Short mmCIF file of C-alpha atoms and ligand atoms in Angstrom, two decimals:
data_model
loop_
_atom_site.label_atom_id
_atom_site.label_comp_id
_atom_site.label_asym_id
_atom_site.label_seq_id
_atom_site.Cartn_x
_atom_site.Cartn_y
_atom_site.Cartn_z
CA UNK A 165 9.03 -1.59 -12.33
CA UNK A 166 5.61 -1.34 -13.93
CA UNK A 167 4.35 2.19 -14.63
CA UNK A 168 2.48 3.81 -12.52
CA UNK A 169 -1.45 4.32 -13.36
CA UNK A 170 -4.12 6.19 -11.55
CA UNK A 171 -7.76 6.72 -12.87
CA UNK A 172 -10.87 7.99 -10.48
CA UNK A 173 -14.57 7.95 -10.82
CA UNK A 174 -16.18 10.92 -8.71
CA UNK A 175 -16.97 10.10 -5.67
CA UNK A 176 -21.43 9.60 -5.62
CA UNK A 177 -23.84 11.34 -3.35
CA UNK A 178 -25.45 9.03 -0.88
CA UNK A 179 -28.77 10.74 -0.81
CA UNK A 180 -29.93 8.20 -3.11
CA UNK A 181 -29.50 4.80 -4.67
CA UNK A 182 -27.65 4.49 -7.74
CA UNK A 183 -28.93 4.10 -10.98
CA UNK A 184 -27.19 3.76 -14.61
CA UNK A 185 -25.80 7.37 -14.53
CA UNK A 186 -23.80 6.22 -11.96
CA UNK A 187 -22.81 3.09 -13.52
CA UNK A 188 -21.58 4.35 -16.71
CA UNK A 189 -18.98 6.45 -14.72
CA UNK A 190 -17.61 3.58 -12.96
CA UNK A 191 -17.70 1.15 -15.87
CA UNK A 192 -15.99 3.31 -18.06
CA UNK A 193 -12.98 3.88 -15.67
CA UNK A 194 -13.00 0.25 -15.29
CA UNK A 195 -12.44 -0.55 -18.90
CA UNK A 196 -9.53 1.98 -19.06
CA UNK A 197 -8.13 0.74 -15.76
CA UNK A 198 -8.55 -3.26 -17.01
CA UNK A 199 -6.98 -2.04 -20.27
CA UNK A 200 -4.08 -0.37 -18.51
CA UNK A 201 -3.27 -3.26 -16.04
CA UNK A 202 -3.19 -6.08 -19.07
CA UNK A 203 -1.07 -3.73 -20.84
CA UNK A 204 1.78 -4.05 -18.24
CA UNK A 205 0.81 -0.94 -16.03
CA UNK A 206 0.65 -0.64 -12.15
CA UNK A 207 -2.94 0.42 -12.18
CA UNK A 208 -4.62 1.90 -9.06
CA UNK A 209 -8.42 2.63 -9.76
CA UNK A 210 -10.68 5.03 -7.18
CA UNK A 211 -13.93 4.98 -6.61
CA UNK A 212 -16.33 5.75 -3.50
CA UNK A 213 -18.93 7.95 -1.80
CA UNK A 214 -19.59 11.63 -1.34
CA UNK A 215 -20.95 11.50 2.32
CA UNK A 216 -20.94 15.18 3.81
CA UNK A 217 -22.81 18.26 3.02
CA UNK A 218 -26.43 19.71 2.98
CA UNK A 219 -27.77 17.14 0.63
CA UNK A 220 -27.40 14.40 2.42
CA UNK A 221 -27.95 15.72 5.91
CA UNK A 222 -31.30 16.87 4.60
CA UNK A 223 -31.59 13.28 2.92
CA UNK A 224 -31.38 11.91 6.61
CA UNK A 225 -33.22 14.43 8.40
CA UNK A 226 -36.44 13.68 5.96
CA UNK A 227 -35.79 9.87 6.76
CA UNK A 228 -35.45 10.74 10.51
CA UNK A 229 -31.99 9.19 10.82
CA UNK A 230 -29.27 10.17 12.05
CA UNK A 231 -26.82 11.18 9.27
CA UNK A 232 -24.11 8.52 9.76
CA UNK A 233 -26.58 5.84 9.49
CA UNK A 234 -27.91 7.14 7.00
CA UNK A 235 -24.55 7.43 5.28
CA UNK A 236 -23.50 3.81 6.20
CA UNK A 237 -26.28 2.09 4.62
CA UNK A 238 -26.95 4.39 1.52
CA UNK A 239 -22.50 3.65 0.95
CA UNK A 240 -23.50 -0.16 0.83
CA UNK A 241 -25.36 0.36 -2.23
CA UNK A 242 -22.72 1.89 -3.88
CA UNK A 243 -20.22 -0.94 -2.96
CA UNK A 244 -22.29 -3.18 -3.68
CA UNK A 245 -22.42 -1.95 -7.54
CA UNK A 246 -18.42 -2.93 -8.12
CA UNK A 247 -18.56 -6.49 -7.55
CA UNK A 248 -21.72 -6.43 -9.45
CA UNK A 249 -20.26 -4.33 -12.76
CA UNK A 250 -16.86 -6.78 -12.11
CA UNK A 251 -15.11 -3.66 -11.46
CA UNK A 252 -11.59 -4.00 -10.31
CA UNK A 253 -11.49 -0.78 -8.18
CA UNK A 254 -8.19 -0.77 -6.01
CA UNK A 255 -10.23 1.02 -3.41
CA UNK A 256 -13.44 2.25 -2.48
CA UNK A 257 -12.65 5.77 -0.52
CA UNK A 258 -15.59 7.32 2.07
CA UNK A 259 -15.54 10.72 2.84
CA UNK A 260 -16.53 9.80 6.74
CA UNK A 261 -13.44 7.32 7.02
CA UNK A 262 -10.84 9.02 9.27
CA UNK A 263 -7.93 8.66 6.64
CA UNK A 264 -10.25 10.87 4.50
CA UNK A 265 -11.11 13.89 7.37
CA UNK A 266 -7.10 13.95 8.30
CA UNK A 267 -5.86 14.47 4.85
CA UNK A 268 -8.60 17.23 4.12
CA UNK A 269 -7.79 18.62 7.68
CA UNK A 270 -3.94 18.42 6.27
CA UNK A 271 -4.66 20.38 2.96
CA UNK A 272 -6.56 23.00 4.57
CA UNK A 273 -3.85 23.77 6.84
CA UNK A 274 -1.43 23.96 3.78
CA UNK A 275 -4.05 26.40 2.10
CA UNK A 276 -4.19 28.92 5.27
CA UNK A 277 -0.26 28.60 5.71
CA UNK A 278 0.11 29.84 2.01
CA UNK A 279 -2.24 32.57 2.19
CA UNK A 280 -5.18 31.06 0.47
CA UNK A 281 -7.46 31.52 2.99
CA UNK A 282 -9.13 34.14 4.67
CA UNK A 283 -12.31 34.93 6.97
CA UNK A 284 -15.12 36.54 5.72
CA UNK A 285 -19.03 36.49 5.03
CA UNK A 286 -20.85 34.97 2.49
CA UNK A 287 -24.14 36.76 0.86
CA UNK A 288 -25.52 34.80 -1.96
CA UNK A 289 -27.66 32.15 -3.53
CA UNK A 290 -26.93 28.51 -2.85
CA UNK A 291 -28.29 25.18 -4.04
CA UNK A 292 -28.40 22.16 -2.08
CA UNK A 293 -29.09 19.63 -4.82
CA UNK A 294 -25.68 21.12 -6.50
CA UNK A 295 -24.18 22.02 -3.42
CA UNK A 296 -23.15 24.80 -5.46
CA UNK A 297 -23.20 28.36 -5.06
CA UNK A 298 -24.66 30.83 -7.75
CA UNK A 299 -23.98 34.72 -8.43
CA UNK A 300 -26.87 36.91 -9.11
CA UNK A 301 -26.56 36.75 -12.62
CA UNK A 302 -26.53 33.17 -13.41
CA UNK A 303 -29.89 33.00 -11.41
CA UNK A 304 -32.88 31.84 -14.30
CA UNK A 305 -36.45 32.31 -13.12
CA UNK A 306 -35.89 32.49 -9.39
CA UNK A 307 -33.51 28.93 -9.89
CA UNK A 308 -29.55 27.81 -10.83
CA UNK A 309 -28.79 27.35 -14.12
CA UNK A 310 -29.18 23.65 -13.76
CA UNK A 311 -32.95 24.16 -12.90
CA UNK A 312 -31.93 23.30 -8.82
CA UNK A 313 -33.91 24.92 -6.31
CA UNK A 314 -31.57 28.31 -4.84
CA UNK A 315 -31.75 29.43 -1.53
CA UNK A 316 -30.32 32.85 -0.36
CA UNK A 317 -27.41 32.30 2.69
CA UNK A 318 -25.87 34.89 4.72
CA UNK A 319 -23.00 34.07 6.95
CA UNK A 320 -19.74 34.56 7.82
CA UNK A 321 -17.29 32.21 6.04
CA UNK A 322 -14.03 31.09 5.20
CA UNK A 323 -13.25 31.97 1.56
CA UNK A 324 -10.45 30.84 -0.93
CA UNK A 325 -8.44 33.16 -3.19
CA UNK A 326 -9.77 31.49 -6.00
CA UNK A 327 -9.17 35.28 -8.21
CA UNK A 328 -5.50 34.65 -7.38
CA UNK A 329 -5.60 31.55 -9.46
CA UNK A 330 -7.38 32.86 -12.87
CA UNK A 331 -3.66 33.52 -14.48
CA UNK A 332 -2.17 30.87 -13.43
CA UNK A 333 -4.64 28.47 -14.57
CA UNK A 334 -5.05 30.14 -18.07
CA UNK A 335 -1.48 29.61 -18.55
CA UNK A 336 -1.43 26.14 -17.14
CA UNK A 337 -4.14 25.42 -19.59
CA UNK A 338 -2.70 26.77 -22.55
CA UNK A 339 0.21 24.69 -22.03
CA UNK A 340 -1.36 21.55 -21.11
CA UNK A 341 -3.91 21.09 -23.78
CA UNK A 342 -4.46 17.46 -22.52
CA UNK A 343 -5.54 18.91 -19.39
CA UNK A 344 -9.51 19.02 -19.96
CA UNK A 345 -11.03 16.64 -22.67
CA UNK A 346 -13.14 16.71 -24.38
CA UNK A 347 -11.68 20.12 -26.26
CA UNK A 348 -15.59 21.42 -26.50
CA UNK A 349 -15.42 20.79 -22.91
CA UNK A 350 -12.19 21.98 -22.44
CA UNK A 351 -13.37 25.62 -24.50
CA UNK A 352 -16.11 25.76 -22.09
CA UNK A 353 -14.31 25.96 -19.06
CA UNK A 354 -11.88 28.52 -20.54
CA UNK A 355 -14.42 30.70 -21.50
CA UNK A 356 -15.42 30.41 -17.53
CA UNK A 357 -12.15 31.54 -16.44
CA UNK A 358 -11.48 33.93 -18.61
CA UNK A 359 -14.88 35.49 -17.58
CA UNK A 360 -13.22 36.19 -14.14
CA UNK A 361 -13.06 34.28 -10.62
CA UNK A 362 -14.09 35.29 -7.66
CA UNK A 363 -13.47 33.91 -4.34
CA UNK A 364 -15.11 30.76 -3.26
CA UNK A 365 -16.72 30.37 0.26
CA UNK A 366 -15.11 27.27 1.30
CA UNK A 367 -16.91 26.38 4.70
CA UNK A 368 -20.41 27.00 6.11
CA UNK A 369 -21.26 27.95 10.12
CA UNK A 370 -25.13 26.95 9.58
CA UNK A 371 -24.27 23.02 8.55
CA UNK A 372 -22.90 20.60 11.18
CA UNK A 373 -22.68 17.50 8.71
CA UNK A 374 -19.08 17.99 7.42
CA UNK A 375 -15.70 17.91 8.19
CA UNK A 376 -14.63 20.60 11.00
CA UNK A 377 -12.38 23.87 9.84
CA UNK A 378 -9.11 23.26 11.97
CA UNK A 379 -8.89 25.60 14.34
CA UNK A 380 -12.29 27.14 13.93
CA UNK A 381 -14.79 24.00 14.72
CA UNK A 382 -17.88 26.49 14.55
CA UNK A 383 -17.13 25.89 10.61
CA UNK A 384 -17.22 22.99 8.63
CA UNK A 385 -15.61 22.99 5.38
CA UNK A 386 -17.56 23.12 1.87
CA UNK A 387 -18.32 19.82 0.75
CA UNK A 388 -16.67 20.20 -2.80
CA UNK A 389 -13.50 20.84 -0.86
CA UNK A 390 -13.84 18.04 0.95
CA UNK A 391 -14.83 15.57 -1.95
CA UNK A 392 -12.35 16.52 -4.22
CA UNK A 393 -9.61 15.85 -1.70
CA UNK A 394 -10.51 12.31 -1.86
CA UNK A 395 -8.55 11.78 -4.89
CA UNK A 396 -5.69 12.60 -2.66
CA UNK A 397 -6.24 11.21 0.72
CA UNK A 398 -7.30 7.11 -1.07
CA UNK A 399 -3.59 7.51 -1.84
CA UNK A 400 -2.34 8.34 1.45
CA UNK A 401 -1.71 11.74 1.20
CA UNK A 402 0.42 13.59 2.52
CA UNK A 403 2.24 10.33 3.62
CA UNK A 404 5.15 9.58 1.37
CA UNK A 405 4.16 7.34 -1.18
CA UNK A 406 1.09 8.91 -3.09
CA UNK A 407 3.16 10.90 -5.30
CA UNK A 408 4.02 8.24 -8.20
CA UNK A 409 0.11 7.60 -8.77
CA UNK A 410 -0.85 11.37 -8.05
CA UNK A 411 1.59 12.29 -10.83
CA UNK A 412 -0.52 10.35 -13.30
CA UNK A 413 -3.97 10.95 -12.29
CA UNK A 414 -6.79 10.55 -14.82
CA UNK A 415 -10.47 12.09 -13.40
CA UNK A 416 -13.55 10.90 -15.19
CA UNK A 417 -16.21 12.84 -14.48
CA UNK A 418 -19.84 13.76 -15.69
CA UNK A 419 -20.50 17.29 -17.71
CA UNK A 420 -22.34 18.77 -14.72
CA UNK A 421 -18.98 18.45 -12.46
CA UNK A 422 -16.35 19.73 -14.90
CA UNK A 423 -16.52 22.95 -13.54
CA UNK A 424 -15.64 21.54 -9.90
CA UNK A 425 -12.83 19.51 -11.13
CA UNK A 426 -10.91 21.94 -13.87
CA UNK A 427 -11.69 25.48 -11.94
CA UNK A 428 -11.70 24.90 -8.30
CA UNK A 429 -9.33 21.60 -7.82
CA UNK A 430 -6.27 23.04 -9.87
CA UNK A 431 -6.81 26.35 -8.12
CA UNK A 432 -6.76 24.22 -5.05
CA UNK A 433 -4.05 21.93 -5.69
CA UNK A 434 -1.81 24.84 -7.36
CA UNK A 435 -2.69 26.74 -3.96
CA UNK A 436 -1.21 23.95 -2.22
CA UNK A 437 1.50 23.49 -4.52
CA UNK A 438 0.70 19.67 -5.66
CA UNK A 439 0.66 18.71 -9.18
CA UNK A 440 -2.45 19.18 -11.26
CA UNK A 441 -4.11 15.91 -12.50
CA UNK A 442 -2.96 14.76 -15.89
CA UNK A 443 -6.15 14.93 -17.72
CA UNK A 444 -9.72 15.55 -16.29
CA UNK A 445 -12.23 14.11 -19.33
CA UNK A 446 -16.02 15.08 -18.93
CA UNK A 447 -18.32 12.43 -20.47
CA UNK A 448 -22.05 13.03 -21.43
CA UNK A 449 -25.39 12.25 -19.88
CA UNK A 450 -27.41 9.14 -20.29
CA UNK A 451 -30.93 9.97 -21.11
CA UNK A 452 -33.56 7.02 -21.19
CA UNK A 453 -35.71 6.53 -23.96
CA UNK A 454 -35.32 10.35 -25.01
CA UNK A 455 -36.46 11.99 -21.89
CA UNK A 456 -34.12 12.71 -18.87
CA UNK A 457 -33.83 10.40 -16.38
CA UNK A 458 -35.92 11.42 -12.76
CA UNK A 459 -37.28 10.46 -10.45
CA UNK A 460 -40.49 12.30 -11.05
CA UNK A 461 -40.96 10.90 -14.15
CA UNK A 462 -40.43 7.40 -12.90
CA UNK A 463 -38.29 6.08 -15.37
CA UNK A 464 -34.72 5.76 -13.24
CA UNK A 465 -32.77 2.07 -14.38
CA UNK A 466 -31.54 0.62 -11.44
CA UNK A 467 -28.24 -1.10 -12.57
CA UNK A 468 -28.86 -4.01 -10.42
CA UNK A 469 -32.44 -4.93 -12.33
CA UNK A 470 -30.32 -4.67 -15.54
CA UNK A 471 -27.77 -6.93 -14.49
CA UNK A 472 -30.19 -9.75 -12.73
CA UNK A 473 -32.18 -9.44 -16.10
CA UNK A 474 -29.30 -9.29 -18.37
CA UNK A 475 -26.13 -9.69 -16.60
CA UNK A 476 -23.06 -7.70 -16.35
CA UNK A 477 -21.37 -8.30 -19.49
CA UNK A 478 -24.55 -7.60 -21.65
CA UNK A 479 -24.80 -3.98 -19.46
CA UNK A 480 -20.99 -3.30 -19.57
CA UNK A 481 -21.07 -3.89 -23.45
CA UNK A 482 -24.26 -1.66 -24.20
CA UNK A 483 -23.29 1.30 -21.67
CA UNK A 484 -19.53 1.18 -23.30
CA UNK A 485 -20.52 0.62 -27.13
CA UNK A 486 -23.31 2.57 -27.74
CA UNK A 487 -22.20 5.89 -26.46
CA UNK A 488 -19.58 7.98 -28.23
CA UNK A 489 -17.51 8.63 -24.82
CA UNK A 490 -17.96 12.23 -24.50
CA UNK A 491 -21.40 12.68 -26.49
CA UNK A 492 -25.01 12.34 -25.08
CA UNK A 493 -26.94 8.89 -25.00
CA UNK A 494 -30.09 7.54 -24.99
CA UNK A 495 -31.00 4.08 -23.19
CA UNK A 496 -33.85 2.71 -25.12
CA UNK A 497 -35.33 -1.16 -24.93
CA UNK A 498 -34.61 -1.30 -28.99
CA UNK A 499 -30.98 0.02 -28.84
CA UNK A 500 -29.79 -2.51 -25.74
CA UNK A 501 -31.65 -5.36 -27.11
CA UNK A 502 -30.51 -4.58 -30.76
CA UNK A 503 -27.19 -4.71 -29.62
CA UNK A 504 -27.03 -7.63 -27.57
CA UNK A 505 -28.29 -9.52 -30.59
CA UNK A 506 -26.13 -8.39 -33.29
CA UNK A 507 -23.28 -7.65 -31.72
CA UNK A 508 -22.86 -10.45 -28.97
CA UNK A 509 -25.15 -12.87 -29.63
CA UNK A 510 -24.84 -12.97 -33.35
CA UNK A 511 -20.97 -11.58 -33.84
CA UNK A 512 -19.26 -12.89 -31.28
CA UNK A 513 -21.58 -15.75 -29.68
CA UNK A 514 -21.89 -17.11 -32.99
CA UNK A 515 -18.28 -16.98 -33.93
CA UNK A 516 -16.99 -18.93 -30.89
CA UNK A 517 -20.06 -21.44 -30.91
CA UNK A 518 -19.86 -22.39 -34.72
CA UNK A 519 -15.77 -23.09 -34.25
CA UNK A 520 -15.89 -24.47 -30.66
CA UNK A 521 -18.76 -26.76 -31.70
CA UNK A 522 -17.49 -27.69 -34.90
CA UNK A 523 -14.14 -28.93 -32.99
CA UNK A 524 -15.92 -30.78 -30.50
CA UNK A 525 -18.00 -32.63 -32.71
CA UNK A 526 -15.63 -33.36 -35.82
CA UNK A 527 -12.16 -32.98 -34.57
CA UNK A 528 -12.11 -34.79 -31.03
CA UNK A 529 -12.62 -31.88 -29.49
CA UNK A 530 -9.57 -31.47 -29.55
CA UNK A 531 -7.01 -28.11 -30.54
CA UNK A 532 -6.29 -29.43 -33.98
CA UNK A 533 -2.48 -29.12 -34.97
CA UNK A 534 -2.01 -26.89 -38.02
CA UNK A 535 0.20 -27.42 -41.51
CA UNK A 536 1.77 -24.34 -43.24
CA UNK A 537 -0.31 -21.30 -43.01
CA UNK A 538 -1.82 -19.66 -46.50
CA UNK A 539 -2.05 -15.93 -46.85
CA UNK A 540 -5.53 -15.46 -45.56
CA UNK A 541 -4.42 -17.37 -42.34
CA UNK A 542 -1.75 -15.33 -41.87
CA UNK A 543 -3.67 -11.99 -42.57
CA UNK A 544 -5.84 -12.90 -40.17
CA UNK A 545 -4.11 -14.02 -37.25
CA UNK A 546 -1.79 -10.52 -37.56
CA UNK A 547 -4.72 -8.65 -36.97
CA UNK A 548 -5.15 -8.37 -33.22
CA UNK A 549 -1.31 -7.61 -33.03
CA UNK A 550 -1.38 -4.89 -35.72
CA UNK A 551 -4.27 -3.20 -34.11
CA UNK A 552 -2.99 -2.96 -30.75
CA UNK A 553 -1.56 -0.27 -30.94
CA UNK A 554 -4.79 1.59 -32.27
CA UNK A 555 -6.55 -0.35 -29.26
CA UNK A 556 -3.69 1.71 -27.24
CA UNK A 557 -4.60 5.23 -28.72
CA UNK A 558 -8.14 4.95 -28.72
CA UNK A 559 -7.62 4.09 -24.89
CA UNK A 560 -5.40 7.33 -24.05
CA UNK A 561 -8.05 8.98 -26.19
CA UNK A 562 -11.57 7.66 -24.36
CA UNK A 563 -12.40 6.73 -27.40
CA UNK A 564 -14.18 3.77 -25.56
CA UNK A 565 -16.70 2.92 -28.37
CA UNK A 566 -14.08 2.85 -31.17
CA UNK A 567 -12.34 0.19 -29.13
CA UNK A 568 -15.44 -1.97 -29.15
CA UNK A 569 -15.83 -1.44 -32.88
CA UNK A 570 -11.99 -2.15 -33.56
CA UNK A 571 -12.50 -5.49 -31.52
CA UNK A 572 -15.24 -6.64 -33.31
CA UNK A 573 -13.89 -5.73 -37.07
CA UNK A 574 -11.50 -8.86 -35.71
CA UNK A 575 -15.11 -10.65 -34.97
CA UNK A 576 -16.57 -9.85 -38.47
CA UNK A 577 -13.27 -10.70 -40.16
CA UNK A 578 -13.13 -14.10 -38.43
CA UNK A 579 -16.51 -14.81 -39.56
CA UNK A 580 -15.97 -14.06 -43.36
CA UNK A 581 -13.10 -16.29 -42.77
CA UNK A 582 -15.12 -19.13 -41.77
CA UNK A 583 -17.75 -18.65 -44.60
CA UNK A 584 -14.82 -18.20 -47.00
CA UNK A 585 -12.78 -21.29 -45.62
CA UNK A 586 -16.12 -23.48 -45.32
CA UNK A 587 -14.27 -26.17 -42.51
CA UNK A 588 -17.57 -28.48 -43.01
CA UNK A 589 -16.52 -29.16 -46.69
CA UNK A 590 -13.09 -29.66 -45.96
CA UNK A 591 -13.94 -32.44 -43.40
CA UNK A 592 -13.80 -34.83 -46.42
CA UNK A 593 -11.87 -32.71 -49.09
CA UNK A 594 -9.01 -32.03 -47.11
CA UNK A 595 -8.53 -33.04 -43.57
CA UNK A 596 -5.18 -31.40 -43.07
CA UNK A 597 -6.49 -28.23 -44.13
CA UNK A 598 -9.58 -28.24 -42.08
CA UNK A 599 -6.89 -29.07 -38.98
CA UNK A 600 -5.11 -25.61 -40.15
CA UNK A 601 -8.57 -23.77 -40.36
CA UNK A 602 -9.86 -24.31 -37.21
CA UNK A 603 -6.41 -24.15 -35.43
CA UNK A 604 -6.59 -20.55 -37.06
CA UNK A 605 -9.92 -19.98 -35.84
CA UNK A 606 -9.18 -21.22 -32.16
CA UNK A 607 -5.98 -19.49 -32.31
CA UNK A 608 -8.29 -16.00 -33.11
CA UNK A 609 -10.82 -16.80 -30.75
CA UNK A 610 -7.96 -16.66 -27.91
CA UNK A 611 -6.51 -13.15 -29.07
CA UNK A 612 -10.01 -11.92 -29.63
CA UNK A 613 -10.92 -13.09 -26.13
CA UNK A 614 -7.83 -11.52 -24.64
CA UNK A 615 -8.86 -8.12 -25.81
CA UNK A 616 -12.46 -8.43 -25.22
CA UNK A 617 -11.41 -8.66 -21.05
CA UNK A 618 -11.93 -5.09 -20.52
CA UNK A 619 -15.24 -4.82 -21.91
CA UNK A 620 -16.71 -8.24 -21.01
CA UNK A 621 -14.75 -9.30 -18.53
CA UNK A 622 -17.03 -12.53 -17.49
CA UNK A 623 -17.58 -13.90 -20.83
CA UNK A 624 -13.90 -13.69 -21.59
CA UNK A 625 -13.03 -15.67 -18.72
CA UNK A 626 -15.02 -18.14 -19.98
CA UNK A 627 -13.62 -18.40 -23.59
CA UNK A 628 -10.04 -18.41 -22.59
CA UNK A 629 -10.94 -21.06 -19.49
CA UNK A 630 -12.20 -23.31 -22.11
CA UNK A 631 -9.04 -23.01 -24.80
CA UNK A 632 -7.02 -23.93 -21.35
CA UNK A 633 -5.24 -20.04 -21.97
CA UNK A 634 -3.22 -18.96 -18.44
CA UNK A 635 -1.73 -15.99 -20.07
CA UNK A 636 -4.05 -13.17 -20.39
CA UNK A 637 -2.22 -9.90 -20.88
CA UNK A 638 -1.68 -8.21 -23.97
CA UNK A 639 1.75 -9.06 -24.06
CA UNK A 640 0.79 -13.24 -24.61
CA UNK A 641 -1.10 -12.07 -28.06
CA UNK A 642 1.86 -12.96 -29.06
CA UNK A 643 2.37 -16.66 -27.92
CA UNK A 644 0.34 -18.76 -29.76
CA UNK A 645 -2.36 -21.49 -28.87
CA UNK A 646 -0.74 -24.99 -27.86
CA UNK A 647 -2.39 -27.65 -30.15
CA UNK A 648 -3.93 -30.89 -28.21
CA UNK A 649 -5.77 -29.00 -25.36
CA UNK A 650 -9.24 -31.06 -25.10
CA UNK A 651 -11.83 -28.35 -25.09
CA UNK A 652 -15.38 -29.04 -23.14
CA UNK A 653 -18.56 -29.06 -24.52
CA UNK A 654 -19.55 -25.42 -25.71
CA UNK A 655 -22.06 -23.65 -24.42
CA UNK A 656 -23.85 -20.50 -26.08
CA UNK A 657 -22.26 -17.66 -24.55
CA UNK A 658 -24.78 -15.15 -24.94
CA UNK A 659 -28.37 -15.11 -24.61
CA UNK A 660 -30.78 -13.95 -27.83
CA UNK A 661 -33.56 -11.70 -27.27
N1 MSP B 62 -20.72 13.72 -5.33
C1 MSP B 62 -20.86 14.74 -6.75
C2 MSP B 62 -19.30 14.30 -7.02
C3 MSP B 62 -18.02 14.82 -6.33
S1 MSP B 62 -16.38 14.42 -6.95
C4 MSP B 62 -15.32 14.98 -6.22
C5 MSP B 62 -21.54 13.80 -7.41
N2 MSP B 62 -21.67 13.26 -7.24
S2 MSP B 62 -23.16 12.37 -8.18
O1 MSP B 62 -23.56 11.20 -7.56
O2 MSP B 62 -24.28 13.23 -8.27
O3 MSP B 62 -22.62 12.02 -9.08
C6 MSP B 62 -22.02 11.40 -9.69
C7 MSP B 62 -21.28 11.10 -11.05
O4 MSP B 62 -22.33 10.70 -12.32
C8 MSP B 62 -21.28 12.32 -11.95
O5 MSP B 62 -20.09 12.28 -12.90
C9 MSP B 62 -22.13 12.52 -12.95
O6 MSP B 62 -22.03 13.18 -13.93
C10 MSP B 62 -22.81 10.91 -13.01
N3 MSP B 62 -24.34 11.29 -13.35
C11 MSP B 62 -25.12 11.22 -12.90
N4 MSP B 62 -26.41 11.08 -13.68
C12 MSP B 62 -26.24 10.93 -15.14
C13 MSP B 62 -26.53 10.13 -15.85
N5 MSP B 62 -27.99 10.30 -16.06
N6 MSP B 62 -25.77 10.04 -17.04
C14 MSP B 62 -24.55 10.08 -16.80
N7 MSP B 62 -23.94 10.43 -16.27
C15 MSP B 62 -24.61 10.47 -14.96
O7 MSP B 62 -21.40 14.84 -8.65
#
């Protein structure tokens, strides 16, 4: 039986269409999901849309449309992004679906039955943009610490006894250092919890657009309680079968929403006697040419446009390689083009092009039969398998950029091998040796293409198809290419800008 693996993106607010920040979380999860799938795991990869709450209600009202019609339309721009970016998500959840609403109401009942919910009155600040409550002492110059506008609300509300979970959370995190990553973010969360947790308002009476509170339909649930539960509802919770995946859950989120995922969510789960996710990983934010991406600055980058111009593989590569996963990054035109030219066209593209064209023209377009391998051949051929444990660690430690670096080391080594072995000179001097060198190179291209699948699925697919390779999982690295396969005429894999 394959080991279950479960990874999730946040579910995206449908108040506006997607930008590269949204695409980023999804791409990072996709790279990890693809890796795990190729490495023999039974992978579930979830993404979706967060469709309730005041922010969405307001956005629909501003357009003068019914909230359901509004979310139906905007959700599509997010679900369309999945095939566009070549995501391997196994599900796409919408919080307006009945399977989700039923699960949230069930969870609410668990929290109520276990004595974790009481009715009270909330008076305090609320930021619609963040869908978050703020304490008086958090307000800076009349705004939320995030810069969002706040409004004063005072109404009857159900509360979750968050204060009761302060110590259990601290105890849990001291036993599970891997539960919040990277470490710097973990420390921020711990300091926040140590600062004291107040009970959390989890329902609104003045809002209609949400999941009704069981037994008191005058209230709808707080959108974050509703939204966080998507991770369970998509697995079929509370029906049996969700457990094996839930026990392996990894949530990848942006740093701005870590608190919801590492304080509120685990407290709800503990209160409902459910296991906590294995890890919540918070990544950084993308800026654009050194500035914060915002509608008012007019610098929001649409992933649909980037993909239309450069293709999805190029976009994936840049996003996954350029930023140290966890840090903030900058989407600049010069960095983007630089990466595409240097790493894709010049390094990877050139390796495939020079080797496969040479075979096409000088070796009857046929994968040659090798003679005995020399030391240099063996050293190159051993690289991918030897590096596999390192690559596994890099994925498990969320070092996605390092994974790219490691694979490109092999590409660099293979290009140096071509220069050193000079197959063009061997053609006259030693055709048997030329055959061996070309075989080694096609074999290394096969292995590299297997390893680049999580980053560059389309290009890897093209390369493997050219070589007639059918087994593509990591276990097949150990196999060897069969000589005699006739390759088609090679076409350039990457454009140069
Ligand atoms: N709906 C909530 C999440 C609920 S999860 C139970 C939400 N949605 S969001 O659409 O505002 O943001 C979704 C994700 O996109 C977050 O992880 C956020 O960090 C990420 N990004 C939004 N802008 C970003 C950048 N400029 N850069 C990188 N990621 C960014 O929050």
